[in-house]
XYZ file of C-alpha atoms in Angstrom:
576
model
C 144.416 108.435 61.771
C 141.107 106.331 61.625
C 138.327 108.170 59.070
C 134.433 107.522 58.436
C 133.839 105.158 55.095
C 130.785 104.259 53.311
C 130.299 100.981 52.247
C 126.457 100.250 50.664
C 123.322 101.271 51.730
C 123.339 103.097 54.840
C 126.771 101.541 56.247
C 129.985 103.533 57.414
C 132.750 102.272 58.992
C 135.858 103.577 60.962
C 138.688 102.577 59.697
C 142.779 103.342 59.990
C 143.684 105.010 56.892
C 147.318 103.753 57.359
C 146.867 99.810 57.526
C 148.929 97.753 55.043
C 147.282 95.576 52.943
C 145.698 92.615 54.039
C 148.185 89.203 53.389
C 148.330 85.229 54.492
C 150.803 86.450 56.993
C 149.874 89.277 58.234
C 150.583 89.376 62.103
C 147.544 89.769 64.395
C 144.071 88.851 63.704
C 142.789 89.493 59.778
C 139.394 88.932 58.609
C 138.876 88.071 54.652
C 135.139 89.330 53.555
C 136.606 89.305 49.713
C 136.534 85.966 48.413
C 135.539 82.956 50.884
C 135.142 83.973 54.381
C 138.320 83.496 55.812
C 139.651 84.286 59.800
C 143.662 83.952 60.461
C 145.873 85.206 63.564
C 149.673 85.700 62.641
C 148.676 83.536 59.534
C 147.339 80.818 60.853
C 143.766 79.805 59.837
C 141.286 79.974 62.555
C 138.120 77.547 62.727
C 134.641 78.351 62.370
C 131.602 76.343 62.859
C 130.162 75.567 59.535
C 126.931 77.386 60.493
C 125.912 79.955 56.751
C 123.971 82.229 59.484
C 127.227 82.482 61.688
C 129.495 83.699 58.779
C 126.792 86.132 57.760
C 126.404 87.628 61.113
C 130.349 87.813 61.330
C 130.236 89.882 58.125
C 127.202 91.964 58.640
C 128.522 92.968 62.070
C 132.244 93.510 60.536
C 130.668 96.266 58.363
C 128.040 97.771 60.778
C 129.010 101.583 61.757
C 127.190 101.244 65.083
C 125.672 98.869 67.253
C 123.038 96.848 65.917
C 120.089 95.318 68.053
C 119.124 91.850 68.502
C 115.752 91.959 67.253
C 117.580 93.509 64.529
C 119.780 90.811 63.608
C 116.996 87.953 64.260
C 114.814 89.745 61.687
C 117.866 89.879 59.011
C 118.666 86.435 59.568
C 116.355 83.994 61.225
C 112.865 82.861 60.814
C 110.160 83.672 63.373
C 108.778 80.223 63.769
C 112.167 79.468 65.276
C 114.252 80.388 68.240
C 115.894 83.008 66.793
C 117.273 84.924 70.128
C 118.274 81.392 71.201
C 120.341 80.674 67.942
C 122.072 84.284 68.084
C 123.491 83.820 71.498
C 124.644 80.448 69.999
C 126.572 82.034 67.222
C 127.828 85.486 69.535
C 128.867 82.343 71.970
C 130.911 80.521 68.936
C 132.490 83.994 67.428
C 133.911 84.927 71.014
C 135.215 82.363 70.867
C 137.231 82.546 67.458
C 137.979 85.866 67.716
C 138.554 87.401 71.176
C 141.532 86.917 73.366
C 143.016 87.242 76.895
C 142.168 90.517 78.020
C 140.615 91.681 74.384
C 136.739 91.270 74.085
C 135.654 91.893 70.219
C 132.232 90.484 70.860
C 130.537 93.471 72.986
C 126.880 93.695 73.921
C 125.351 96.170 75.694
C 121.184 95.965 76.528
C 119.983 95.060 73.244
C 122.648 95.551 70.921
C 125.688 94.118 69.664
C 128.918 95.490 68.341
C 132.211 94.105 66.875
C 135.326 95.820 67.628
C 137.658 95.568 64.843
C 140.089 98.514 65.623
C 143.168 96.132 65.665
C 141.717 93.735 63.006
C 142.886 93.835 59.685
C 140.005 93.775 57.090
C 140.205 93.482 53.543
C 136.410 94.955 52.667
C 137.642 97.753 55.049
C 140.726 98.988 53.523
C 138.644 98.652 50.097
C 136.070 100.778 51.012
C 138.873 103.281 52.742
C 140.581 103.550 49.539
C 137.285 104.229 47.926
C 136.380 107.134 50.574
C 139.901 108.586 49.843
C 139.098 108.513 45.951
C 140.798 105.591 43.860
C 141.402 108.187 41.131
C 143.957 110.007 43.970
C 146.202 106.878 44.801
C 149.513 106.037 43.434
C 150.722 103.162 41.304
C 152.539 101.422 43.907
C 148.886 101.539 46.522
C 146.762 100.393 43.435
C 148.970 97.312 43.116
C 148.546 96.714 46.801
C 144.828 96.928 46.498
C 144.227 94.733 43.579
C 145.092 91.146 45.420
C 142.481 92.306 48.308
C 139.778 91.207 45.359
C 140.285 87.795 46.089
C 136.721 87.102 44.710
C 133.270 87.991 45.313
C 132.250 89.175 48.456
C 131.165 86.372 50.760
C 131.852 83.938 47.830
C 129.566 81.009 48.276
C 127.345 82.331 51.111
C 123.811 82.495 50.034
C 120.638 82.360 52.830
C 117.430 80.869 52.456
C 114.090 82.664 53.662
C 116.316 85.443 54.547
C 115.202 88.517 51.745
C 116.812 91.285 54.084
C 120.011 89.638 54.123
C 119.865 88.997 50.699
C 119.276 92.256 49.787
C 122.005 93.849 52.142
C 124.324 90.785 50.420
C 124.100 92.113 46.966
C 124.122 95.428 47.603
C 127.917 94.707 48.875
C 128.615 92.706 46.272
C 127.499 95.038 43.504
C 129.576 97.479 45.398
C 132.718 95.774 46.222
C 132.868 94.479 42.358
C 132.410 98.359 41.482
C 135.232 99.076 43.602
C 137.634 95.771 42.016
C 136.913 97.643 38.570
C 137.681 101.324 39.407
C 140.935 100.245 41.053
C 141.815 97.932 38.014
C 140.858 100.637 35.566
C 142.949 103.544 37.484
C 145.501 101.206 37.620
C 145.692 100.639 34.011
C 146.057 103.795 33.332
C 149.005 104.461 35.560
C 150.880 101.508 34.247
C 154.176 102.277 31.852
C 154.041 100.604 28.659
C 155.359 97.126 28.481
C 154.346 96.267 31.979
C 154.227 92.437 32.457
C 150.807 92.004 34.529
C 148.969 94.799 32.021
C 147.607 92.053 30.095
C 146.688 89.850 33.325
C 144.753 93.420 34.690
C 143.044 94.361 31.650
C 141.556 90.457 31.333
C 140.243 90.799 35.131
C 138.553 94.199 34.306
C 136.965 92.530 30.706
C 135.861 89.559 32.917
C 134.291 92.088 35.401
C 132.746 94.487 33.238
C 132.830 92.893 29.716
C 130.280 95.180 28.503
C 132.644 98.562 29.456
C 134.031 100.201 26.335
C 136.763 101.887 28.135
C 138.139 97.950 28.972
C 138.029 96.891 25.541
C 139.728 99.930 23.984
C 142.325 99.769 26.716
C 142.901 96.137 25.363
C 143.279 96.599 21.874
C 145.214 99.904 22.489
C 147.847 97.191 24.348
C 147.262 94.821 21.643
C 148.429 97.169 18.990
C 151.416 98.550 20.781
C 152.763 95.128 21.135
C 152.428 94.915 17.011
C 149.246 92.171 17.938
C 147.120 94.043 15.144
C 145.618 90.536 14.208
C 144.752 89.693 17.730
C 143.254 93.032 18.005
C 140.949 92.350 15.058
C 139.748 89.003 16.689
C 139.184 90.778 19.696
C 137.252 93.195 18.093
C 135.092 90.417 16.108
C 134.245 89.142 19.566
C 133.399 92.208 21.284
C 131.182 93.122 18.103
C 129.314 89.721 18.664
C 128.768 90.375 22.593
C 127.767 94.162 22.286
C 124.935 93.109 19.427
C 123.714 90.603 21.741
C 122.538 92.970 23.831
C 121.777 95.842 21.507
C 124.594 97.816 22.491
C 125.916 100.625 20.304
C 129.557 99.171 18.773
C 130.178 102.233 16.738
C 132.316 104.084 19.133
C 134.646 100.844 19.705
C 134.728 99.878 15.825
C 136.210 104.103 15.665
C 138.180 104.009 18.483
C 139.581 100.754 17.147
C 140.801 102.317 13.677
C 142.240 105.524 15.342
C 144.546 103.042 17.340
C 145.440 101.332 14.485
C 146.106 104.730 12.676
C 148.136 105.789 15.202
C 150.219 102.888 16.022
C 150.943 102.695 12.389
C 152.262 106.077 11.944
C 154.710 105.294 15.109
C 155.700 102.019 13.703
C 158.917 103.540 11.226
C 160.505 105.126 14.587
C 160.090 102.209 16.409
C 162.474 100.420 13.559
C 164.479 103.076 13.086
C 167.288 101.467 15.062
C 168.017 98.446 16.767
C 166.734 98.378 20.017
C 164.969 102.095 19.603
C 161.828 102.275 20.246
C 159.441 104.990 20.034
C 158.214 106.879 23.549
C 154.055 105.783 23.737
C 152.022 107.522 26.786
C 150.753 105.086 29.152
C 147.880 102.614 28.280
C 144.716 104.524 28.770
C 141.392 104.432 26.864
C 141.487 106.434 23.700
C 140.335 109.863 24.164
C 137.153 110.647 21.608
C 138.155 113.005 19.128
C 135.067 115.170 20.651
C 136.542 115.358 23.832
C 136.497 118.798 24.041
C 132.638 119.086 24.059
C 132.516 116.266 26.519
C 130.150 116.920 29.236
C 128.906 115.126 32.492
C 126.362 112.493 31.983
C 123.783 110.522 34.319
C 121.820 107.551 34.180
C 118.912 107.302 36.600
C 118.220 103.821 36.869
C 114.722 102.486 37.648
C 113.951 102.864 41.851
C 112.955 98.984 43.832
C 109.696 98.991 44.937
C 109.375 96.027 47.989
C 105.727 95.743 47.361
C 104.873 95.657 43.911
C 106.201 92.821 41.498
C 105.334 94.557 38.712
C 106.257 97.648 36.441
C 104.152 101.377 36.504
C 103.994 101.601 40.399
C 105.306 104.439 42.876
C 109.176 103.702 42.200
C 108.291 103.969 38.389
C 106.434 106.789 38.419
C 109.180 108.510 40.525
C 111.880 107.674 38.244
C 110.016 108.814 35.221
C 109.631 112.245 36.878
C 113.155 112.376 38.104
C 114.526 111.739 34.525
C 112.051 114.188 32.816
C 113.025 117.277 35.428
C 116.646 116.498 34.980
C 116.375 116.514 31.239
C 114.572 119.907 31.732
C 117.424 121.697 33.448
C 120.335 120.864 30.518
C 122.955 120.839 33.066
C 123.978 117.582 31.895
C 123.503 114.509 29.569
C 120.553 112.341 31.173
C 120.412 108.746 29.668
C 116.764 108.122 28.179
C 113.881 106.369 30.141
C 113.940 103.280 27.605
C 117.627 102.759 27.757
C 117.961 102.526 31.677
C 114.207 100.356 31.800
C 115.466 97.944 29.111
C 118.238 97.591 31.753
C 117.051 97.039 34.430
C 114.234 94.651 32.714
C 117.532 92.518 32.362
C 118.090 93.009 36.047
C 121.413 94.931 35.094
C 123.055 96.351 38.154
C 123.371 99.941 38.517
C 126.968 99.912 38.443
C 127.494 97.733 35.417
C 124.955 100.212 33.846
C 126.448 102.884 34.020
C 129.475 101.215 32.303
C 127.755 99.878 29.641
C 125.950 103.251 28.771
C 129.646 104.848 29.215
C 128.099 107.624 31.775
C 130.148 109.394 34.533
C 127.442 108.972 37.202
C 124.327 106.853 38.439
C 121.647 107.204 40.364
C 119.319 104.677 42.051
C 116.892 104.194 45.071
C 114.370 101.947 46.341
C 110.585 102.798 47.234
C 109.024 101.307 50.757
C 105.789 101.655 52.549
C 106.282 101.335 56.232
C 104.307 102.134 59.226
C 102.066 104.873 57.325
C 105.097 106.600 55.473
C 106.252 106.205 52.361
C 110.262 106.000 52.718
C 112.660 106.762 49.293
C 116.219 106.164 49.500
C 118.324 107.256 46.544
C 121.986 107.577 46.145
C 124.253 109.145 43.584
C 127.253 107.107 42.498
C 130.239 108.224 40.518
C 130.826 105.568 38.118
C 134.457 105.423 37.397
C 135.495 105.608 41.371
C 132.585 103.591 42.663
C 132.504 106.290 45.304
C 129.192 107.437 46.639
C 128.753 110.983 45.921
C 126.001 111.689 47.852
C 122.869 109.272 49.444
C 119.907 110.376 51.296
C 116.703 108.795 52.590
C 113.314 110.947 52.354
C 110.110 110.135 54.437
C 106.352 111.338 53.303
C 102.967 110.769 54.250
C 101.124 108.625 51.415
C 98.287 110.700 51.176
C 98.293 111.703 47.383
C 100.535 109.717 45.151
C 100.845 112.908 43.080
C 102.252 115.002 45.991
C 104.630 112.285 47.266
C 106.224 112.293 43.827
C 106.163 115.925 43.391
C 108.036 116.526 46.712
C 110.328 113.919 47.013
C 110.890 113.971 43.303
C 111.508 118.056 43.906
C 114.624 117.089 46.305
C 115.953 114.714 44.895
C 116.486 116.639 41.667
C 117.709 119.517 43.131
C 120.010 117.134 45.045
C 121.389 115.305 42.298
C 122.187 118.672 40.145
C 123.886 120.263 42.848
C 126.213 117.354 43.745
C 127.143 117.165 40.182
C 127.854 120.341 39.961
C 130.035 120.073 42.814
C 131.955 117.543 42.002
C 132.469 118.938 38.338
C 133.682 121.969 39.997
C 135.895 120.875 42.446
C 137.534 118.145 39.874
C 137.918 121.157 37.166
C 139.427 123.670 40.291
C 142.178 120.900 40.302
C 143.527 120.898 36.608
C 145.534 123.196 34.741
C 143.540 126.142 33.293
C 145.232 124.892 29.680
C 144.189 121.464 30.079
C 140.082 121.847 30.796
C 137.859 121.106 28.227
C 134.642 123.238 27.470
C 132.524 121.552 30.724
C 135.459 122.107 33.043
C 135.972 125.844 31.863
C 132.401 126.311 32.506
C 132.617 124.988 35.785
C 135.856 126.576 36.688
C 133.906 129.935 35.338
C 131.138 129.935 37.552
C 133.222 129.186 40.745
C 134.793 132.582 39.656
C 131.783 134.407 39.101
C 130.052 133.363 41.876
C 132.840 135.235 44.198
C 130.975 138.935 43.450
C 134.305 140.500 43.045
C 135.097 142.447 40.108
C 138.745 140.272 39.534
C 136.657 137.168 39.842
C 134.275 138.160 37.503
C 137.147 138.900 34.934
C 138.269 135.342 35.566
C 134.863 133.901 34.966
C 134.911 135.983 31.844
C 137.683 134.137 30.515
C 136.852 130.852 31.314
C 133.596 131.437 29.791
C 135.419 132.252 26.806
C 137.578 129.645 26.837
C 134.675 127.190 26.948
C 132.617 129.040 24.177
C 135.924 128.413 22.026
C 135.764 124.640 22.303
C 132.326 124.500 22.087
C 130.555 126.908 20.051
C 126.930 125.445 20.897
C 127.125 125.555 24.863
C 124.606 127.571 25.793
C 124.942 127.492 29.580
C 128.606 129.498 28.860
C 126.879 131.646 27.118
C 124.231 132.369 30.165
C 127.250 132.484 32.593
C 129.182 134.991 29.843
C 126.181 137.266 30.084
C 125.731 137.414 33.365
C 129.470 138.571 34.089
C 128.877 141.273 31.318
C 125.464 142.398 33.537
C 127.762 142.538 36.354
C 130.164 144.993 34.931
C 126.899 147.258 34.364
C 125.109 146.700 37.231
C 128.289 147.189 39.723
C 130.030 150.280 37.091
C 133.126 147.911 36.576
C 132.940 149.204 32.641
C 130.991 151.256 30.330
C 127.645 150.382 31.246
C 125.997 151.049 27.679
C 128.569 148.659 26.068
C 128.319 146.065 29.089
C 124.696 145.867 28.778
C 124.849 145.157 25.116
C 127.554 142.558 25.600
C 125.240 141.030 28.116
C 122.255 140.805 25.900
C 124.103 140.034 22.736
C 125.505 136.779 24.982
C 122.100 136.439 26.022
C 120.336 136.070 22.783
C 123.461 133.559 21.386
C 122.531 131.257 24.488
C 118.752 131.165 23.330
C 120.054 131.134 19.424
C 121.396 127.434 20.430
C 118.885 126.228 22.629
C 115.746 128.381 23.372
C 114.549 125.832 26.039
C 117.346 125.753 28.535
C 116.332 127.798 31.646
C 119.739 129.668 31.998
C 119.262 131.182 28.673
C 115.870 132.785 29.762
C 117.450 134.098 32.757
C 120.249 135.744 31.103
C 117.778 137.146 28.683
C 115.908 138.213 31.546
C 118.254 140.150 33.387
C 119.728 141.705 30.178
C 116.375 143.117 29.130
C 116.332 144.330 32.992
C 119.272 146.315 32.209
C 117.733 147.605 29.016
C 114.879 148.851 30.834
C 112.549 146.514 29.100
C 110.930 145.357 32.079
C 107.693 143.637 30.638
C 110.184 141.793 28.592
C 112.483 141.037 31.407
C 109.482 139.579 33.423
C 108.553 137.671 30.507
C 112.013 135.924 30.113
C 112.429 135.437 33.895
C 109.321 134.138 34.437
C 109.836 131.196 31.398
C 113.058 130.425 33.304
C 111.588 130.463 36.696
C 109.001 128.335 36.148
C 111.482 125.510 34.771
C 113.523 125.901 37.774
C 110.624 125.965 39.994
C 109.559 122.775 38.830
C 112.586 120.911 39.474
C 113.237 122.933 42.888
C 115.724 124.879 41.773
C 116.435 128.802 41.866
C 118.936 130.156 40.212
C 119.899 133.071 43.160
C 120.559 136.051 40.866
C 117.175 135.524 38.946
C 115.073 135.208 41.826
C 116.196 138.608 42.707
C 115.421 140.147 39.721
C 111.760 138.697 40.009
C 111.527 139.946 43.529
C 112.308 143.392 42.290
C 110.378 144.068 39.252
C 109.758 147.455 39.499
C 113.370 148.966 40.350
C 114.674 150.930 37.742
C 118.112 149.338 36.729
C 119.686 152.902 36.207
C 119.282 154.095 39.398
C 121.343 151.413 41.107
C 124.841 152.307 41.551
């Protein structure tokens, strides 16, 4: 069965989800893009001309989701003063000779477009992309072991083109994407490996080679060393890692604390392991150490500075848009947002967004670009889940460049609302798949939201239960108090319970929300609702206005809060 997968910027491909992993003896035609580009037919190498542009053309067409115009290919790969169409015809002719078979034409031209048909071809990059689309975190150990050898090297390793900026940009994006995919495969595979697996050390070394500043990789390696009794090696690695982190001015404290916890845990388990010959105390699989404050974990996001094609300096439209997005998302208080200074400092060092996400240990990274074309400002943006390399959301916005502040405001509104909504959806869906007794505060809150917006008495009771669970784990969770307040508001409004008692509970929960965080829009929204139930319409409108001002500035509206604003003169006591 075919499925649609995403590879890089605006690139989607249909691939066979049941295709087996590529190897040197795979029957039929195989195309390797991860590492040096090679073609094999029934295990035998297929010769290609030495032309770098021919190889670049082949790779680009292999990942293209639809036929590409000849003019686009010429712009991508050739200088205008040359004869680009003539060179393109030569390259296509050579590719036909290498790829086509009797009765089977893989290079198709129709009108002014060119397409490469690979339905029967094994392509390593497409298989890796399919795994990301499927969800690397959902794959079993066997599938992950089969995927790991696909990453024989960097995407199109050794291939560079001079004076081809468009292709270079595309190539950089693909290398970044597949590197992130490789890291995700290694991380999730290591988490599933049984204790004592012979290949664990090799996979850990590769993970650290690809992501040397990923704290989870260092913790996983230290855990592995400690379980093997190699405490001295762990101390040596910790010292080396400390120098590495300090050289980049990164916080090393979490890693040092993790090592102390690992040593203490393994020291306490050591006597059990020596209780008898051949007896080894049971150990969990190799995983990154859970922080003792795991119950308080919330989603985190880094918005990396947007790239601007027409500016070689900081401070232009792209930077203004980035700053605005960071500020608005932080105001929402929905999740933890990395400060502007941290992301710009990493961007100045030319750190790729996915790498920055791992250095900052965040769950999501948003990045984008700004360019001007034919009197339009075009902003492309994508949101990536760091640990799975999955593109959660991608979009392109266009606007007339009449007023720079209008562009920032309009497009910024759309980006902020989309990012907040997409992260909420992913987190809610993840929470729904977990056992209720395994949820942390953040997950319990999102589980509560899912039930709350079903708007039935039974679902409202379940929502109330999950909000209370969240608050037991994190008594400082302002939004959980706001959600709890709304469940009591619904009980009072719908007459599902004693109206006076439910009104008092709604007011009490809203008060706790504001006590914890008086700048959280959800808290003011909850208080406005509660005051409306109490008949204090002036106070209600004041609180709702505070909440409304924040969410409207970020192009978000809490539907229930807006409903109250639209009917300020209604008497709450007249409702059924």
